[in-house]
Amino acid sequence: MALIVHKYGGTSMGSTERIRNVAKRVAKWVRAGHQIVVVPSAMSGETNRLLGLAKELSDSPSPRELDMIASTGEQVSVGLLAIALQAEGLDAVSYAGWQVPVRTDSSFTKARIESIDDARVRADLNAGRVVIITGFQGVDPNGNITTLGRGGSDTSAVAIAAAMKADECLIYTDVDGVYTTDPRVVPEARRLKSVSFEEMLEMASLGSKVLQIRSVEFAGKYRVPLRVLSSFTPWDIDLAEEAKSGTLISFEEDEKMEQAVVSGIAFTRDEAKITVVGVPDTPGIAYQILGKVADANIDVDVIIQNVSHDGKTDFSFTVPRGDHTRAMEILKTQVVPALGAREVVGDAKIAKVSIVGIASTMFKTLSDEGINIQMITTSEIKTSVVIDEKYLELAVRALHKAFGLDEAKA
Ligand code: ADP
Ligand code: ASP
Ligand code: MG
């Protein structure tokens, strides 16, 4: 008997029919003698729909209230899954984050998990129940509901697996594992049988959304055995076969592991660019601009400051797309007048593409495709560029090929 955490993403929970399939799959694991905790996401599209309602009422809705609203998607999912499992003849109980409780800090919309009390869940498991816990949400020290950031159900699942010292955490999703890049964008992408923890961390940090980065951080810190696999195989496939399918996130240095994978090509459409134009080029401007943005709890990613002409410069940076309007507002009302800058311009139609590999190959590939690079950032191992969103797919396909990642054709 093993204790296993199953996580099912939005598409896997996308209809009552799919939820029934999830229940049948979970029932198979329970009947094989395992204790199962299930962490589902909201039904696909639901979190966007809920957040959209809030945005209809305000351009800058209160983050606390956004969490109140967004967290309900997962609450519907856990209740439906409990009912589906009961219909399969299993004893099942659902909990919201605060009922476990999953304790977080108070950073609404991007809260961090601080601790998880496993007593209640363990008692249920020992009484023979399947326990279903909402992904994506927790409760802060003042009893407010919080959410963990988009894609946060992965983190809920891994954190629960860590807290319960589960034998494994299985992330069931709508692709059958981790690929060299998003297989929906590059059909030639290759599935990796295993990927080292460091590579997975790198891919997640560069924006590959197959796993939320914090879930990978948790897995690393607490050494949670983690596997990404498909929820779209027939639910009744052989359990031993299913248990070995997908991609294992490995902590071992195993010579069988795929060698020298450029950790793949990662991209994100989740950022927006802001340029403060005509800033007097004096000491402290970076602090005066970015300090205000940081005070508003907005993360800044790529930053460039141009050389100055006539004592003025332009200062550009990217922020999460969801924070774009708010950041623009802060800059317009507080920073531009204070600095005597000319104006602030924004562009939400950008994408960031990243590689772990030789930067000049990347630049040549993009140049050959006629794709203009708007911003560049590099570290020892990776290079990211900001480009117009409309060239994203072209760029990713060309880079995947240029770095020799395409599936070898027989
Ligand atoms: P879920 O709802 O199950 O959490 P997500 O949509 O968050 O699913 O993540 C799965 C998606 O991640 C896939 O459908 C795929 O389009 C995308 N993806 C991006 N990069 C990769 C990658 N390197 N390997 C596999 N999938 C990837
Ligand atoms: N439902 C949340 C989202 O859409 C969390 C998740 O699916 O992981 O971001
Ligand atoms: Mg996800």
Coordinates of N, CA and C in Angstrom, one line a residue, residues 90-317:
L90 N -17.3 4.4 -3.6 CA -16.2 4.7 -2.7 C -16.6 5.7 -1.6
D91 N -16.0 5.7 -0.5 CA -16.2 6.7 0.6 C -15.2 7.8 0.2
A92 N -15.8 9.0 0.0 CA -14.9 10.2 -0.4 C -15.4 11.4 0.3
V93 N -14.5 12.3 0.6 CA -14.8 13.6 1.3 C -14.0 14.7 0.7
S94 N -14.6 15.8 0.4 CA -13.9 17.0 -0.2 C -13.7 18.1 0.9
Y95 N -12.5 18.8 0.7 CA -12.2 19.9 1.6 C -11.7 21.1 0.8
A96 N -12.1 22.3 1.2 CA -11.5 23.5 0.7 C -10.2 23.7 1.5
G97 N -9.3 24.6 0.9 CA -8.0 24.8 1.5 C -8.1 25.1 3.0
W98 N -9.0 26.0 3.4 CA -9.1 26.5 4.8 C -9.5 25.3 5.7
Q99 N -10.2 24.3 5.2 CA -10.7 23.2 6.1 C -9.6 22.3 6.4
V100 N -8.5 22.3 5.6 CA -7.4 21.3 5.9 C -6.6 21.6 7.2
P101 N -6.1 22.8 7.5 CA -6.0 23.9 6.6 C -4.6 23.9 5.9
V102 N -4.7 24.5 4.7 CA -3.4 24.9 3.9 C -3.2 26.3 4.2
R103 N -2.1 26.5 5.1 CA -1.9 27.9 5.5 C -0.9 28.6 4.6
T104 N -1.2 29.9 4.3 CA -0.4 30.6 3.3 C -0.1 32.0 4.0
D105 N 0.8 32.8 3.3 CA 0.9 34.2 3.7 C -0.3 35.0 3.1
S106 N -0.2 36.3 3.2 CA -1.4 37.1 2.8 C -1.1 37.8 1.4
S107 N -0.2 37.2 0.6 CA 0.0 37.8 -0.7 C -1.1 37.4 -1.7
F108 N -2.3 38.0 -1.6 CA -3.4 37.6 -2.4 C -3.0 37.5 -3.9
T109 N -3.6 36.6 -4.6 CA -3.4 36.2 -6.0 C -2.0 35.5 -6.2
K110 N -1.1 35.5 -5.3 CA 0.2 34.8 -5.4 C 0.7 34.4 -4.1
A111 N -0.2 33.8 -3.3 CA 0.2 33.5 -1.9 C 1.2 32.3 -1.9
R112 N 2.0 32.3 -0.9 CA 3.0 31.1 -0.7 C 2.5 30.3 0.5
I113 N 2.6 29.0 0.2 CA 2.2 28.0 1.3 C 3.2 28.1 2.4
E114 N 2.7 28.2 3.6 CA 3.6 28.2 4.8 C 3.6 26.9 5.5
S115 N 2.4 26.3 5.7 CA 2.4 25.0 6.3 C 1.0 24.3 6.0
I116 N 1.0 23.0 6.1 CA -0.2 22.2 5.9 C -0.4 21.3 7.1
D117 N -1.5 21.3 7.6 CA -1.8 20.4 8.7 C -2.4 19.1 8.1
D118 N -1.8 18.0 8.4 CA -2.2 16.8 7.7 C -3.1 15.9 8.6
A119 N -3.4 16.3 9.8 CA -4.1 15.4 10.8 C -5.5 15.0 10.3
R120 N -6.3 15.9 9.8 CA -7.6 15.6 9.4 C -7.6 14.7 8.2
V121 N -6.7 15.0 7.2 CA -6.6 14.2 6.0 C -6.2 12.8 6.3
R122 N -5.2 12.7 7.2 CA -4.7 11.4 7.6 C -5.8 10.5 8.3
A123 N -6.5 11.2 9.1 CA -7.6 10.4 9.8 C -8.6 9.9 8.8
D124 N -9.0 10.7 7.8 CA -9.9 10.2 6.8 C -9.3 9.1 6.0
L125 N -8.0 9.2 5.6 CA -7.4 8.1 4.8 C -7.4 6.8 5.6
N126 N -7.1 7.0 6.9 CA -7.1 5.8 7.8 C -8.4 5.2 8.0
A127 N -9.5 6.0 7.8 CA -10.8 5.5 7.9 C -11.3 5.0 6.5
G128 N -10.4 4.9 5.6 CA -10.7 4.3 4.3 C -11.3 5.2 3.3
R129 N -11.2 6.5 3.5 CA -11.8 7.5 2.6 C -10.8 8.0 1.5
V130 N -11.3 8.4 0.4 CA -10.5 9.1 -0.6 C -10.7 10.6 -0.2
V131 N -9.6 11.3 -0.1 CA -9.7 12.8 0.4 C -9.4 13.6 -0.9
I132 N -10.3 14.6 -1.1 CA -10.2 15.5 -2.3 C -10.0 16.9 -1.7
I133 N -8.9 17.5 -2.1 CA -8.6 18.8 -1.6 C -8.5 19.8 -2.7
T134 N -9.1 21.0 -2.6 CA -9.0 22.0 -3.6 C -7.6 22.3 -4.0
G135 N -7.3 22.4 -5.2 CA -6.0 23.0 -5.6 C -6.1 24.5 -5.5
F136 N -4.9 25.2 -5.6 CA -4.9 26.6 -5.9 C -5.2 27.5 -4.8
Q137 N -5.7 27.0 -3.6 CA -6.1 27.9 -2.6 C -5.6 27.5 -1.2
G138 N -5.7 28.5 -0.3 CA -5.3 28.3 1.1 C -6.0 29.4 1.9
V139 N -5.5 29.5 3.1 CA -6.1 30.5 4.0 C -4.9 31.3 4.7
D140 N -5.1 32.6 4.9 CA -4.0 33.3 5.5 C -4.2 33.4 7.0
P141 N -3.2 34.0 7.7 CA -3.3 34.0 9.2 C -4.6 34.7 9.7
N142 N -5.2 35.6 8.9 CA -6.4 36.3 9.3 C -7.7 35.6 8.9
G143 N -7.5 34.4 8.3 CA -8.7 33.6 7.9 C -9.2 34.0 6.5
N144 N -8.5 34.8 5.8 CA -8.9 35.2 4.4 C -8.5 34.0 3.5
I145 N -9.3 33.8 2.5 CA -9.0 32.9 1.4 C -8.0 33.5 0.5
T146 N -7.0 32.7 0.2 CA -5.9 33.1 -0.8 C -5.8 32.2 -1.9
T147 N -5.2 32.6 -3.0 CA -4.9 31.7 -4.1 C -3.4 31.8 -4.4
L148 N -2.9 30.7 -5.1 CA -1.4 30.6 -5.2 C -0.8 31.0 -6.5
G149 N -1.6 31.8 -7.3 CA -1.1 32.2 -8.6 C -1.6 31.2 -9.7
R150 N -1.7 31.6 -10.9 CA -2.2 30.8 -12.0 C -1.4 29.5 -12.1
G151 N -2.1 28.4 -12.3 CA -1.4 27.1 -12.4 C -1.1 26.6 -11.0
G152 N -1.6 27.2 -10.0 CA -1.2 26.9 -8.6 C -1.6 25.5 -8.1
S153 N -2.5 24.8 -8.8 CA -2.9 23.5 -8.3 C -1.8 22.5 -8.3
D154 N -0.8 22.7 -9.2 CA 0.4 21.8 -9.2 C 1.1 22.0 -7.8
T155 N 1.2 23.2 -7.4 CA 1.9 23.5 -6.1 C 1.1 23.0 -5.0
S156 N -0.2 23.1 -5.0 CA -1.0 22.5 -3.9 C -0.7 21.0 -3.8
A157 N -0.7 20.3 -4.9 CA -0.6 18.9 -4.9 C 0.8 18.5 -4.4
V158 N 1.8 19.2 -4.9 CA 3.2 18.8 -4.4 C 3.4 19.1 -3.0
A159 N 2.8 20.3 -2.5 CA 3.0 20.6 -1.1 C 2.2 19.7 -0.2
I160 N 1.1 19.2 -0.6 CA 0.3 18.2 0.2 C 1.1 16.9 0.2
A161 N 1.6 16.5 -1.0 CA 2.4 15.3 -1.0 C 3.6 15.4 -0.1
A162 N 4.3 16.6 0.0 CA 5.4 16.8 0.8 C 5.0 16.7 2.3
A163 N 3.9 17.4 2.6 CA 3.4 17.5 4.0 C 3.1 16.1 4.5
M164 N 2.5 15.3 3.6 CA 2.0 13.9 4.0 C 3.1 12.9 3.8
K165 N 4.3 13.3 3.3 CA 5.3 12.3 3.0 C 4.8 11.2 2.1
A166 N 4.1 11.7 1.1 CA 3.5 10.7 0.2 C 4.6 10.0 -0.6
D167 N 4.2 8.8 -1.1 CA 5.2 8.0 -1.8 C 5.4 8.6 -3.2
E168 N 4.4 9.2 -3.8 CA 4.6 9.8 -5.1 C 3.5 10.9 -5.3
C169 N 3.8 11.8 -6.2 CA 2.8 12.8 -6.6 C 2.6 12.7 -8.1
L170 N 1.4 12.3 -8.6 CA 1.2 12.1 -10.0 C 0.4 13.3 -10.5
I171 N 1.0 14.0 -11.5 CA 0.4 15.2 -12.1 C -0.3 14.7 -13.4
Y172 N -1.6 14.5 -13.4 CA -2.3 14.1 -14.6 C -2.7 15.3 -15.3
T173 N -2.4 15.3 -16.6 CA -2.7 16.5 -17.4 C -3.2 16.1 -18.8
D174 N -3.3 17.1 -19.7 CA -3.8 16.9 -21.0 C -2.7 16.6 -22.1
V175 N -1.5 16.4 -21.7 CA -0.4 15.9 -22.6 C 0.2 14.7 -21.8
D176 N 0.9 13.8 -22.5 CA 1.4 12.6 -21.9 C 2.8 12.7 -21.3
G177 N 3.2 13.9 -20.9 CA 4.5 14.1 -20.3 C 5.1 15.4 -20.6
V178 N 6.3 15.5 -20.2 CA 7.1 16.8 -20.4 C 7.9 16.6 -21.7
Y179 N 7.7 17.6 -22.6 CA 8.4 17.5 -23.9 C 9.5 18.6 -24.0
T180 N 10.3 18.5 -25.1 CA 11.4 19.4 -25.3 C 10.8 20.9 -25.5
T181 N 9.6 21.0 -25.9 CA 8.9 22.3 -25.9 C 7.4 21.9 -25.9
D182 N 6.6 23.0 -25.9 CA 5.1 22.7 -25.9 C 4.7 21.9 -27.2
P183 N 4.3 20.7 -27.0 CA 3.9 19.9 -28.2 C 2.8 20.4 -29.0
R184 N 2.0 21.3 -28.4 CA 0.9 22.0 -29.2 C 1.4 23.0 -30.1
V185 N 2.6 23.5 -29.9 CA 3.2 24.5 -30.8 C 4.1 23.9 -31.7
V186 N 4.9 22.9 -31.3 CA 5.9 22.2 -32.1 C 5.5 20.7 -32.2
P187 N 4.9 20.3 -33.2 CA 4.5 18.9 -33.3 C 5.7 17.9 -33.3
E188 N 6.9 18.4 -33.6 CA 8.1 17.6 -33.6 C 8.7 17.5 -32.2
A189 N 8.1 18.1 -31.2 CA 8.7 18.1 -29.9 C 8.8 16.6 -29.4
R190 N 9.8 16.3 -28.6 CA 10.0 15.0 -28.2 C 9.6 14.8 -26.7
R191 N 9.0 13.7 -26.4 CA 8.6 13.5 -25.0 C 9.9 13.0 -24.2
L192 N 10.1 13.4 -23.0 CA 11.2 13.0 -22.2 C 10.8 11.9 -21.2
K193 N 11.4 10.8 -21.2 CA 11.0 9.7 -20.3 C 11.3 10.2 -18.8
S194 N 12.4 10.9 -18.7 CA 12.7 11.4 -17.4 C 13.5 12.8 -17.6
V195 N 13.3 13.6 -16.7 CA 14.0 14.9 -16.8 C 14.5 15.2 -15.4
S196 N 15.8 15.7 -15.3 CA 16.3 16.0 -14.0 C 15.6 17.1 -13.3
F197 N 15.6 17.1 -12.0 CA 14.9 18.1 -11.3 C 15.4 19.5 -11.7
E198 N 16.7 19.7 -11.9 CA 17.3 21.0 -12.3 C 16.7 21.4 -13.6
E199 N 16.7 20.5 -14.6 CA 16.2 20.9 -15.9 C 14.7 21.3 -15.8
M200 N 13.9 20.5 -15.0 CA 12.5 20.9 -14.9 C 12.4 22.2 -14.2
L201 N 13.2 22.5 -13.3 CA 13.2 23.8 -12.6 C 13.4 24.9 -13.6
E202 N 14.4 24.7 -14.4 CA 14.8 25.7 -15.5 C 13.7 25.9 -16.4
M203 N 13.1 24.8 -16.9 CA 12.0 25.0 -17.9 C 10.8 25.7 -17.3
A204 N 10.5 25.4 -16.0 CA 9.4 26.0 -15.4 C 9.7 27.5 -15.1
S205 N 10.9 27.8 -14.8 CA 11.2 29.2 -14.5 C 11.2 30.0 -15.8
L206 N 11.4 29.4 -16.9 CA 11.4 30.1 -18.2 C 10.0 30.3 -18.7
G207 N 9.1 29.7 -18.0 CA 7.7 29.9 -18.4 C 6.9 28.7 -19.0
S208 N 7.6 27.5 -19.1 CA 6.9 26.4 -19.6 C 5.8 26.0 -18.6
K209 N 4.5 26.0 -19.0 CA 3.4 26.0 -18.0 C 3.0 24.6 -17.6
V210 N 3.7 23.6 -18.1 CA 3.3 22.2 -17.8 C 3.4 22.0 -16.3
L211 N 4.3 22.6 -15.6 CA 4.3 22.6 -14.1 C 4.5 24.0 -13.6
Q212 N 3.8 24.4 -12.6 CA 4.0 25.7 -12.0 C 5.4 25.7 -11.3
I213 N 6.2 26.7 -11.4 CA 7.6 26.6 -10.9 C 7.6 26.3 -9.4
R214 N 6.7 26.9 -8.6 CA 6.7 26.6 -7.2 C 6.5 25.1 -6.9
S215 N 5.8 24.4 -7.7 CA 5.6 23.0 -7.5 C 6.9 22.3 -7.6
V216 N 7.7 22.7 -8.6 CA 9.0 22.1 -8.8 C 10.0 22.4 -7.6
E217 N 9.9 23.7 -7.2 CA 10.7 24.1 -6.0 C 10.4 23.2 -4.8
F218 N 9.1 23.0 -4.5 CA 8.6 22.2 -3.4 C 9.1 20.7 -3.6
A219 N 9.0 20.2 -4.8 CA 9.4 18.8 -5.1 C 10.9 18.7 -4.8
G220 N 11.7 19.7 -5.1 CA 13.1 19.7 -4.9 C 13.5 19.8 -3.4
K221 N 12.8 20.7 -2.7 CA 13.1 20.9 -1.3 C 12.8 19.7 -0.5
Y222 N 11.6 19.1 -0.8 CA 11.2 18.0 0.1 C 11.4 16.6 -0.6
R223 N 12.1 16.6 -1.8 CA 12.3 15.4 -2.5 C 11.1 14.6 -2.8
V224 N 10.1 15.2 -3.3 CA 8.8 14.5 -3.6 C 8.9 13.9 -5.0
P225 N 8.8 12.5 -5.0 CA 8.8 11.9 -6.3 C 7.7 12.4 -7.2
L226 N 8.0 12.9 -8.4 CA 7.0 13.6 -9.2 C 6.9 13.0 -10.6
R227 N 5.7 12.8 -11.1 CA 5.6 12.3 -12.5 C 4.5 13.1 -13.2
V228 N 4.7 13.4 -14.4 CA 3.7 14.1 -15.2 C 3.2 13.1 -16.2
L229 N 1.9 12.9 -16.3 CA 1.3 11.8 -17.2 C -0.1 12.2 -17.6
S230 N -0.6 11.5 -18.6 CA -1.9 11.8 -19.2 C -3.1 11.3 -18.5
S231 N -4.1 12.2 -18.4 CA -5.4 11.8 -17.9 C -6.3 11.3 -19.0
F232 N -5.8 11.3 -20.2 CA -6.6 10.9 -21.4 C -6.4 9.5 -21.9
T233 N -5.6 8.7 -21.2 CA -5.5 7.3 -21.5 C -6.8 6.7 -21.0
P234 N -7.2 5.5 -21.5 CA -8.4 4.9 -21.0 C -8.3 4.7 -19.5
W235 N -9.3 5.0 -18.7 CA -9.1 4.9 -17.2 C -8.7 3.5 -16.8
D236 N -9.1 2.5 -17.6 CA -8.9 1.1 -17.1 C -7.6 0.5 -17.6
I237 N -6.7 1.3 -18.1 CA -5.4 0.7 -18.5 C -4.7 0.1 -17.3
D238 N -3.9 -0.9 -17.6 CA -3.2 -1.6 -16.5 C -2.5 -0.6 -15.5
L239 N -2.7 -0.7 -14.3 CA -2.2 0.2 -13.3 C -0.7 0.3 -13.3
A240 N 0.0 -0.8 -13.4 CA 1.5 -0.8 -13.4 C 2.0 -0.1 -14.6
E241 N 1.3 -0.2 -15.8 CA 1.7 0.5 -17.0 C 1.5 2.0 -16.8
E242 N 0.3 2.3 -16.2 CA 0.1 3.8 -16.0 C 1.1 4.4 -15.0
A243 N 1.5 3.6 -14.0 CA 2.4 4.1 -13.0 C 3.8 4.4 -13.6
K244 N 4.1 3.9 -14.7 CA 5.4 4.1 -15.3 C 5.3 5.0 -16.5
S245 N 4.1 5.5 -16.8 CA 4.0 6.3 -18.1 C 4.4 7.7 -17.8
G246 N 4.4 8.5 -18.9 CA 4.7 10.0 -18.7 C 6.1 10.3 -18.5
T247 N 6.4 11.3 -17.8 CA 7.8 11.8 -17.5 C 8.0 11.8 -16.0
L248 N 9.1 11.2 -15.6 CA 9.5 11.2 -14.2 C 10.4 12.4 -14.0
I249 N 10.2 13.2 -12.9 CA 11.1 14.2 -12.6 C 12.1 13.6 -11.6
S250 N 13.4 13.4 -12.1 CA 14.3 12.6 -11.4 C 15.3 13.3 -10.6
F251 N 15.6 12.8 -9.4 CA 16.7 13.4 -8.6 C 18.0 12.7 -8.7
E252 N 17.9 11.6 -9.5 CA 19.1 10.7 -9.6 C 19.9 11.2 -10.8
E253 N 21.3 11.0 -10.7 CA 22.1 11.2 -11.8 C 22.2 9.8 -12.5
D254 N 21.4 9.6 -13.5 CA 21.2 8.2 -14.0 C 21.8 8.3 -15.5
E255 N 22.7 7.4 -15.8 CA 23.3 7.5 -17.1 C 22.3 7.2 -18.2
K256 N 21.2 6.6 -17.8 CA 20.1 6.3 -18.8 C 19.3 7.6 -19.2
M257 N 19.5 8.6 -18.3 CA 18.7 9.8 -18.6 C 19.2 10.5 -19.9
E258 N 18.2 11.1 -20.5 CA 18.5 11.8 -21.8 C 19.7 12.8 -21.5
Q259 N 20.7 12.6 -22.2 CA 21.9 13.4 -22.0 C 21.8 14.8 -22.6
A260 N 22.3 15.8 -22.0 CA 22.5 17.1 -22.6 C 21.3 17.6 -23.4
V261 N 20.2 17.4 -22.8 CA 19.0 17.9 -23.4 C 19.2 19.4 -23.2
V262 N 19.1 20.2 -24.3 CA 18.9 21.6 -24.1 C 17.6 21.6 -23.3
S263 N 17.5 22.1 -22.2 CA 16.2 21.8 -21.4 C 15.0 22.2 -22.2
G264 N 15.2 22.3 -23.5 CA 14.1 22.6 -24.3 C 13.9 24.1 -24.5
I265 N 12.9 24.4 -25.3 CA 12.6 25.8 -25.6 C 11.4 26.2 -24.8
A266 N 11.4 27.2 -24.0 CA 10.3 27.6 -23.2 C 9.8 29.0 -23.7
F267 N 8.5 29.2 -23.5 CA 8.0 30.5 -23.8 C 6.8 30.9 -22.9
T268 N 6.5 32.2 -22.9 CA 5.4 32.6 -22.1 C 4.7 33.8 -22.8
R269 N 3.4 33.8 -22.8 CA 2.6 34.9 -23.3 C 2.1 35.7 -22.1
D270 N 2.7 35.4 -20.9 CA 2.1 36.0 -19.7 C 2.7 37.3 -19.3
E271 N 3.5 37.9 -20.1 CA 4.1 39.2 -19.7 C 3.7 40.3 -20.7
A272 N 3.9 41.5 -20.2 CA 3.6 42.7 -21.0 C 4.8 43.7 -20.8
K273 N 5.0 44.5 -21.8 CA 6.2 45.4 -21.8 C 5.7 46.8 -21.5
I274 N 6.5 47.5 -20.7 CA 6.3 48.9 -20.4 C 7.5 49.7 -20.7
T275 N 7.4 50.9 -21.3 CA 8.5 51.7 -21.5 C 8.2 53.1 -21.0
V276 N 9.1 53.6 -20.1 CA 9.0 55.0 -19.7 C 10.0 55.7 -20.6
V277 N 9.4 56.7 -21.3 CA 10.1 57.4 -22.4 C 10.6 58.7 -21.9
G278 N 11.8 59.1 -22.3 CA 12.3 60.4 -22.0 C 12.6 60.7 -20.5
V279 N 13.2 59.7 -19.8 CA 13.5 59.9 -18.4 C 14.9 60.6 -18.3
P280 N 15.0 61.6 -17.4 CA 16.3 62.2 -17.2 C 17.3 61.2 -16.7
D281 N 18.4 61.1 -17.3 CA 19.4 60.0 -17.0 C 20.3 60.4 -15.8
T282 N 19.7 60.3 -14.6 CA 20.4 60.6 -13.4 C 20.4 59.4 -12.5
P283 N 21.4 59.4 -11.5 CA 21.4 58.2 -10.6 C 20.1 58.0 -9.9
G284 N 19.7 56.8 -9.7 CA 18.5 56.5 -8.9 C 17.3 56.3 -9.7
I285 N 17.3 56.5 -11.1 CA 16.0 56.4 -11.8 C 15.5 54.9 -11.8
A286 N 16.4 54.0 -11.8 CA 15.9 52.6 -11.8 C 15.1 52.4 -10.5
Y287 N 15.7 52.8 -9.5 CA 15.0 52.7 -8.2 C 13.7 53.4 -8.1
Q288 N 13.7 54.6 -8.6 CA 12.5 55.4 -8.6 C 11.3 54.8 -9.4
I289 N 11.7 54.2 -10.5 CA 10.7 53.6 -11.4 C 10.3 52.2 -10.8
L290 N 11.3 51.3 -10.6 CA 11.0 50.0 -10.2 C 10.6 49.9 -8.7
G291 N 11.0 50.8 -7.9 CA 10.6 50.8 -6.5 C 9.1 50.9 -6.4
K292 N 8.6 51.8 -7.1 CA 7.1 52.0 -7.1 C 6.3 50.8 -7.5
V293 N 6.9 50.1 -8.5 CA 6.3 48.9 -9.1 C 6.4 47.8 -8.0
A294 N 7.5 47.7 -7.4 CA 7.7 46.7 -6.4 C 6.8 46.9 -5.2
D295 N 6.7 48.2 -4.8 CA 5.8 48.6 -3.7 C 4.4 48.1 -3.9
A296 N 4.0 48.0 -5.2 CA 2.6 47.5 -5.5 C 2.6 46.0 -5.6
N297 N 3.7 45.4 -5.2 CA 3.8 43.9 -5.2 C 3.7 43.3 -6.7
I298 N 4.2 44.1 -7.6 CA 4.2 43.6 -9.0 C 5.7 43.2 -9.3
D299 N 5.8 41.9 -9.9 CA 7.1 41.4 -10.2 C 7.6 42.0 -11.5
V300 N 8.9 42.3 -11.6 CA 9.4 42.8 -12.8 C 10.4 41.7 -13.4
D301 N 10.4 41.5 -14.7 CA 11.2 40.4 -15.2 C 12.4 41.0 -16.0
V302 N 12.2 41.1 -17.3 CA 13.3 41.6 -18.2 C 13.4 43.1 -18.1
I303 N 14.6 43.7 -17.9 CA 14.7 45.1 -17.8 C 15.8 45.6 -18.8
I304 N 15.6 46.7 -19.5 CA 16.7 47.3 -20.2 C 16.6 48.8 -20.1
Q305 N 17.8 49.4 -20.0 CA 17.8 50.9 -20.0 C 18.7 51.3 -21.2
N306 N 18.2 52.1 -22.1 CA 19.0 52.5 -23.3 C 20.1 53.5 -22.9
V307 N 21.1 53.7 -23.9 CA 22.0 54.8 -23.7 C 21.3 56.1 -23.8
S308 N 21.8 57.1 -23.1 CA 21.0 58.4 -23.1 C 21.5 59.3 -24.3
H309 N 20.5 60.1 -24.7 CA 20.8 61.1 -25.7 C 20.3 62.4 -25.1
D310 N 21.1 63.4 -25.1 CA 20.8 64.7 -24.5 C 20.3 64.6 -23.1
G311 N 20.9 63.7 -22.3 CA 20.6 63.6 -20.9 C 19.3 62.8 -20.6
K312 N 18.7 62.3 -21.7 CA 17.4 61.5 -21.5 C 17.6 60.1 -21.9
T313 N 16.8 59.2 -21.3 CA 16.9 57.8 -21.7 C 15.5 57.2 -21.7
D314 N 15.4 56.0 -22.3 CA 14.2 55.2 -22.2 C 14.4 54.0 -21.3
F315 N 13.5 53.7 -20.5 CA 13.6 52.6 -19.6 C 12.5 51.6 -19.8
S316 N 12.8 50.3 -20.2 CA 11.8 49.3 -20.5 C 11.9 48.1 -19.6
F317 N 10.8 47.6 -19.3 CA 10.8 46.3 -18.5 C 9.5 45.6 -18.7

